Amino acid sequence: MEIDYLKKKFSNSVKFNQNLSKFNWFGVGGNTEILFEVEDKNSLAVFLKKRPQNSKVFPIGAGSNVLIRDKGIKGITILTKKLCNLSIDNNGIITAEAGAMDANVARFARNNGRTGLEFLMGIPGTIGGGIRMNSGAFGTEFKDVLIDVIAINHSGEFKTFQNNELKMGYRQIGIGEDWIFCSARFKSSKGTKIIIEKKMKKIIKLRKDAQPVGVKTGGSTFRNPKNYKAWKLIDQAGCRGLKIGKAMISEKHCNFIINAKNSNATEIEELGEHVRRKVFERSGITLKWEIQRVGIK
């Protein structure tokens, strides 16, 4: 009954048995049973209320920090990339929908003469994913600039969370995955466009100099352990350039796994686990995945 309703109500935005490889930066992964592309938060609320209640829900923004396994996702995958509207009020508070690319939010702030969000140029993802991970770059994290966020649970109910209610820590937050982020408000300060532009260009250059670009990768693979850099531990364990199948550790930055030539999710995950073992054998430190691995092996 729910499936028939979804087909009728969301004929242009609901698809079935869709492959997910084109929706993530690794370019891998199997199919999802139901794929829903969100047009606005109200249609998302209707969808969640009418969805098959026994189906799990997984949201994807840019797909930059996720590894979708080869047998796909059993349940519902929600694409939020069309939730990308941006606005600014008279106090310089910037509102960004969850599907907005981080870099676009930084550019929007610059265009409005607002500073404080330049670090977003160094984060390859969307606002929703950035909040979920409390992403950061070049000394600033989401928690430093976030005011509040509007979220919706899997029952289609909205709630506003203040920054402190999210309990944001290093690459994690304190609310469950049953909340999907819809939009967020960010504080900013008055700035000069020329100075803001210089900061952004510097961040872009630093990122290009230090990280692999123009390749299929999911961003930083592992979290930095306390008082250590993951890339250095990986390098010291002799893993720079290591390969399993067609997946490899970047020669440029050891904390990046690259889909070098039509790899699959299994090879990428096996390479990551092999690196974790090598690092533990060398240093006694267990690396924790930063990339979110989802779906069926």
Short mmCIF file of C-alpha atoms in Angstrom, two decimals:
data_model
loop_
_atom_site.label_atom_id
_atom_site.label_comp_id
_atom_site.label_asym_id
_atom_site.label_seq_id
_atom_site.Cartn_x
_atom_site.Cartn_y
_atom_site.Cartn_z
CA MET A 1 0.00 0.00 0.00
CA GLU A 2 2.78 2.46 0.94
CA ILE A 3 4.71 1.63 -2.24
CA ASP A 4 1.68 2.35 -4.43
CA TYR A 5 1.18 5.68 -2.66
CA LEU A 6 4.83 6.65 -3.11
CA LYS A 7 4.72 5.78 -6.82
CA LYS A 8 1.67 7.98 -7.30
CA LYS A 9 2.58 10.87 -4.99
CA PHE A 10 6.29 11.11 -5.89
CA SER A 11 6.33 9.78 -9.44
CA ASN A 12 9.18 12.10 -10.49
CA SER A 13 11.38 11.75 -7.41
CA VAL A 14 11.05 8.11 -6.30
CA LYS A 15 12.90 5.34 -8.13
CA PHE A 16 13.33 1.67 -7.33
CA ASN A 17 16.34 -0.67 -7.41
CA GLN A 18 18.74 2.11 -8.40
CA ASN A 19 22.51 1.75 -8.46
CA LEU A 20 24.27 4.14 -6.08
CA SER A 21 27.75 4.30 -7.61
CA LYS A 22 27.05 7.64 -9.32
CA PHE A 23 25.94 9.19 -6.03
CA ASN A 24 29.24 8.89 -4.16
CA TRP A 25 32.76 10.14 -4.83
CA PHE A 26 34.37 6.70 -4.74
CA GLY A 27 32.10 5.70 -7.63
CA VAL A 28 31.30 2.30 -6.14
CA GLY A 29 28.44 0.47 -4.47
CA GLY A 30 25.39 -1.64 -5.18
CA ASN A 31 21.71 -0.80 -5.49
CA THR A 32 19.20 0.69 -3.10
CA GLU A 33 15.65 -0.64 -2.88
CA ILE A 34 14.07 2.83 -2.88
CA LEU A 35 15.74 6.08 -3.93
CA PHE A 36 14.05 9.38 -3.03
CA GLU A 37 15.38 12.72 -4.26
CA VAL A 38 14.14 15.46 -1.96
CA GLU A 39 12.68 18.61 -3.53
CA ASP A 40 11.95 20.45 -0.28
CA LYS A 41 11.63 19.70 3.42
CA ASN A 42 7.83 19.51 3.33
CA SER A 43 7.83 16.80 0.67
CA LEU A 44 10.45 14.98 2.75
CA ALA A 45 8.10 15.06 5.75
CA VAL A 46 5.25 13.58 3.68
CA PHE A 47 7.53 10.90 2.26
CA LEU A 48 8.85 9.85 5.67
CA LYS A 49 5.34 9.61 7.11
CA LYS A 50 4.13 7.48 4.20
CA ARG A 51 7.22 5.33 3.61
CA PRO A 52 7.23 1.59 4.40
CA GLN A 53 7.83 1.74 8.15
CA ASN A 54 9.95 -1.42 8.21
CA SER A 55 12.50 0.11 5.79
CA LYS A 56 15.67 1.70 7.13
CA VAL A 57 16.50 5.21 5.94
CA PHE A 58 19.93 6.51 4.90
CA PRO A 59 20.55 10.09 3.66
CA ILE A 60 23.27 11.03 1.15
CA GLY A 61 24.40 14.56 0.35
CA ALA A 62 27.43 14.89 -1.91
CA GLY A 63 28.52 11.32 -1.15
CA SER A 64 32.01 12.58 -0.35
CA ASN A 65 32.60 10.82 2.95
CA VAL A 66 30.77 7.55 2.43
CA LEU A 67 31.65 4.07 1.17
CA ILE A 68 28.62 2.20 -0.14
CA ARG A 69 29.24 -1.52 -0.10
CA ASP A 70 28.90 -3.70 -3.18
CA LYS A 71 25.61 -5.35 -2.25
CA GLY A 72 23.98 -1.97 -1.77
CA ILE A 73 21.62 -0.55 0.80
CA LYS A 74 18.61 -2.51 1.96
CA GLY A 75 15.88 0.07 2.47
CA ILE A 76 15.56 3.72 1.49
CA THR A 77 18.27 6.10 0.32
CA ILE A 78 17.42 9.79 0.48
CA LEU A 79 19.29 12.26 -1.72
CA THR A 80 19.41 15.77 -0.27
CA LYS A 81 21.48 17.56 -2.91
CA LYS A 82 18.49 19.60 -4.17
CA LEU A 83 18.08 21.12 -0.70
CA CYS A 84 20.63 23.81 -1.49
CA ASN A 85 19.04 27.23 -0.91
CA LEU A 86 21.09 29.93 0.82
CA SER A 87 20.00 33.18 2.47
CA ILE A 88 21.32 35.89 4.81
CA ASP A 89 19.50 38.17 7.24
CA ASN A 90 20.19 41.72 8.37
CA ASN A 91 22.42 40.47 11.20
CA GLY A 92 24.68 38.52 8.88
CA ILE A 93 23.28 35.14 9.94
CA ILE A 94 23.53 32.76 7.00
CA THR A 95 20.96 30.00 6.53
CA ALA A 96 22.00 27.05 4.38
CA GLU A 97 19.94 24.02 3.45
CA ALA A 98 21.53 20.66 4.15
CA GLY A 99 22.29 19.80 0.53
CA ALA A 100 24.27 22.96 -0.13
CA MET A 101 27.93 22.32 -0.90
CA ASP A 102 30.25 23.65 1.80
CA ALA A 103 32.30 25.57 -0.76
CA ASN A 104 29.19 27.27 -2.12
CA VAL A 105 28.31 28.47 1.38
CA ALA A 106 31.81 29.94 1.73
CA ARG A 107 31.40 31.72 -1.62
CA PHE A 108 27.95 32.99 -0.63
CA ALA A 109 29.39 34.46 2.57
CA ARG A 110 32.22 36.09 0.60
CA ASN A 111 29.79 37.58 -1.93
CA ASN A 112 27.89 39.15 0.96
CA GLY A 113 31.04 40.51 2.60
CA ARG A 114 30.92 38.06 5.53
CA THR A 115 33.93 36.32 7.02
CA GLY A 116 34.33 33.30 9.30
CA LEU A 117 33.22 30.58 6.88
CA GLU A 118 36.28 30.48 4.62
CA PHE A 119 37.32 27.11 6.12
CA LEU A 120 34.38 25.51 4.30
CA MET A 121 36.41 25.79 1.09
CA GLY A 122 38.60 23.01 2.49
CA ILE A 123 35.76 20.56 3.15
CA PRO A 124 34.51 18.53 0.17
CA GLY A 125 30.91 17.86 1.11
CA THR A 126 27.54 19.30 2.04
CA ILE A 127 26.27 21.17 5.07
CA GLY A 128 24.26 18.18 6.30
CA GLY A 129 27.25 15.88 6.21
CA GLY A 130 29.45 18.54 7.77
CA ILE A 131 27.13 18.83 10.74
CA ARG A 132 26.83 15.06 11.14
CA MET A 133 30.63 14.72 11.24
CA ASN A 134 31.38 18.10 12.83
CA SER A 135 33.76 18.49 9.92
CA GLY A 136 36.66 20.87 10.14
CA ALA A 137 39.60 22.25 8.22
CA PHE A 138 42.43 24.70 8.81
CA GLY A 139 41.69 25.19 12.49
CA THR A 140 37.90 25.66 12.39
CA GLU A 141 35.08 23.16 12.85
CA PHE A 142 31.33 23.35 12.25
CA LYS A 143 30.69 23.66 15.97
CA ASP A 144 32.62 26.95 16.00
CA VAL A 145 30.20 28.71 13.63
CA LEU A 146 26.91 26.80 13.89
CA ILE A 147 23.97 28.49 15.66
CA ASP A 148 21.24 25.89 15.26
CA VAL A 149 19.88 23.28 12.88
CA ILE A 150 16.45 22.13 11.77
CA ALA A 151 16.22 18.34 11.56
CA ILE A 152 13.53 15.80 10.77
CA ASN A 153 13.25 12.30 12.21
CA HIS A 154 12.26 9.17 10.34
CA SER A 155 8.65 9.68 11.39
CA GLY A 156 8.50 13.03 9.59
CA GLU A 157 8.63 15.24 12.69
CA PHE A 158 10.69 18.45 12.71
CA LYS A 159 12.83 19.72 15.57
CA THR A 160 15.28 22.60 16.02
CA PHE A 161 18.52 21.73 17.81
CA GLN A 162 20.69 24.46 19.32
CA ASN A 163 24.43 24.10 18.87
CA ASN A 164 25.00 22.90 22.45
CA GLU A 165 22.24 20.29 22.14
CA LEU A 166 24.17 18.57 19.33
CA LYS A 167 27.09 17.86 21.69
CA MET A 168 29.59 18.23 18.88
CA GLY A 169 33.02 16.66 19.35
CA TYR A 170 35.90 15.64 17.14
CA ARG A 171 34.29 14.26 13.96
CA GLN A 172 31.11 13.30 15.80
CA ILE A 173 27.92 14.65 17.32
CA GLY A 174 25.71 13.51 20.15
CA ILE A 175 22.36 12.93 18.43
CA GLY A 176 21.33 9.74 16.68
CA GLU A 177 21.23 8.93 12.98
CA ASP A 178 17.43 8.90 13.09
CA TRP A 179 17.66 12.69 12.59
CA ILE A 180 18.14 14.02 9.06
CA PHE A 181 19.35 17.62 8.80
CA CYS A 182 17.30 20.01 6.66
CA SER A 183 18.92 23.41 7.20
CA ALA A 184 21.28 25.25 9.53
CA ARG A 185 22.10 28.79 10.60
CA PHE A 186 25.67 30.07 10.83
CA LYS A 187 27.16 33.14 12.44
CA SER A 188 29.54 35.32 10.48
CA SER A 189 31.32 38.65 10.83
CA LYS A 190 31.56 41.65 8.59
CA GLY A 191 34.61 41.40 6.35
CA THR A 192 36.28 42.72 3.23
CA LYS A 193 35.73 40.74 0.06
CA ILE A 194 39.33 41.07 -1.09
CA ILE A 195 40.72 39.73 2.21
CA ILE A 196 38.12 36.95 2.32
CA GLU A 197 39.03 35.97 -1.25
CA LYS A 198 42.72 35.81 -0.34
CA LYS A 199 41.94 33.48 2.58
CA MET A 200 39.87 31.24 0.35
CA LYS A 201 42.53 31.05 -2.35
CA LYS A 202 45.13 30.16 0.27
CA ILE A 203 42.94 27.33 1.57
CA ILE A 204 42.35 26.03 -1.96
CA LYS A 205 46.09 26.06 -2.67
CA LEU A 206 46.97 24.33 0.61
CA ARG A 207 44.39 21.65 -0.09
CA LYS A 208 45.62 21.07 -3.65
CA ASP A 209 49.23 20.95 -2.49
CA ALA A 210 48.57 18.47 0.33
CA GLN A 211 45.73 16.26 -0.86
CA PRO A 212 44.93 14.20 -3.96
CA VAL A 213 42.53 16.04 -6.26
CA GLY A 214 40.88 15.00 -9.51
CA VAL A 215 40.68 11.36 -8.40
CA LYS A 216 37.98 9.11 -6.95
CA THR A 217 38.39 9.31 -3.20
CA GLY A 218 36.22 9.71 -0.12
CA GLY A 219 38.30 12.29 1.70
CA SER A 220 40.14 11.57 4.94
CA THR A 221 39.81 7.86 5.63
CA PHE A 222 40.62 7.71 9.35
CA ARG A 223 40.20 10.06 12.27
CA ASN A 224 43.30 11.48 13.88
CA PRO A 225 43.96 9.70 17.20
CA LYS A 226 44.56 12.01 20.14
CA ASN A 227 48.02 13.60 19.87
CA TYR A 228 48.74 11.83 16.55
CA LYS A 229 48.23 12.38 12.83
CA ALA A 230 46.66 9.43 11.04
CA TRP A 231 48.64 10.03 7.85
CA LYS A 232 51.94 9.91 9.74
CA LEU A 233 51.05 6.63 11.49
CA ILE A 234 50.06 5.16 8.12
CA ASP A 235 53.29 6.34 6.52
CA GLN A 236 55.41 4.98 9.39
CA ALA A 237 53.68 1.62 8.98
CA GLY A 238 54.91 1.47 5.39
CA CYS A 239 51.52 1.88 3.76
CA ARG A 240 52.14 4.81 1.41
CA GLY A 241 51.14 3.64 -2.09
CA LEU A 242 49.90 0.27 -0.78
CA LYS A 243 47.39 -1.48 -3.07
CA ILE A 244 44.70 -4.11 -2.81
CA GLY A 245 43.20 -4.84 -6.19
CA LYS A 246 42.60 -1.47 -7.83
CA ALA A 247 42.31 0.46 -4.58
CA MET A 248 45.40 2.22 -3.28
CA ILE A 249 46.69 4.47 -0.53
CA SER A 250 47.50 7.87 -1.99
CA GLU A 251 51.19 8.58 -2.55
CA LYS A 252 50.45 12.26 -1.93
CA HIS A 253 48.53 11.92 1.35
CA CYS A 254 48.53 8.61 3.21
CA ASN A 255 45.13 9.18 4.83
CA PHE A 256 43.35 9.03 1.49
CA ILE A 257 42.26 5.85 -0.29
CA ILE A 258 41.91 6.19 -4.05
CA ASN A 259 39.77 4.19 -6.42
CA ALA A 260 42.61 4.08 -8.89
CA LYS A 261 40.99 2.15 -11.71
CA ASN A 262 37.49 0.72 -11.39
CA SER A 263 37.94 -0.66 -7.91
CA ASN A 264 34.99 -1.94 -5.90
CA ALA A 265 33.87 -1.18 -2.37
CA THR A 266 35.17 -4.49 -1.04
CA GLU A 267 38.72 -3.75 -2.17
CA ILE A 268 38.56 -0.24 -0.70
CA GLU A 269 37.31 -1.50 2.65
CA GLU A 270 39.80 -4.38 2.74
CA LEU A 271 42.62 -1.94 2.05
CA GLY A 272 41.44 0.27 4.88
CA GLU A 273 41.26 -2.66 7.29
CA HIS A 274 44.71 -3.85 6.20
CA VAL A 275 46.12 -0.39 6.93
CA ARG A 276 44.47 -0.42 10.37
CA ARG A 277 46.17 -3.74 11.15
CA LYS A 278 49.57 -2.53 9.92
CA VAL A 279 49.32 0.66 11.98
CA PHE A 280 48.34 -1.29 15.09
CA GLU A 281 51.23 -3.71 14.63
CA ARG A 282 53.65 -0.79 14.25
CA SER A 283 52.35 1.62 16.89
CA GLY A 284 49.75 -0.14 19.04
CA ILE A 285 47.21 2.50 17.96
CA THR A 286 43.85 1.47 16.48
CA LEU A 287 42.72 3.87 13.78
CA LYS A 288 39.00 4.65 13.62
CA TRP A 289 37.25 5.06 10.29
CA GLU A 290 36.17 8.59 9.44
CA ILE A 291 34.54 7.50 6.20
CA GLN A 292 31.08 6.11 6.84
CA ARG A 293 30.73 2.56 5.53
CA VAL A 294 27.14 1.56 4.79
CA GLY A 295 25.23 -1.24 3.16
CA ILE A 296 25.65 -4.97 2.82
CA LYS A 297 29.07 -6.57 2.29
#
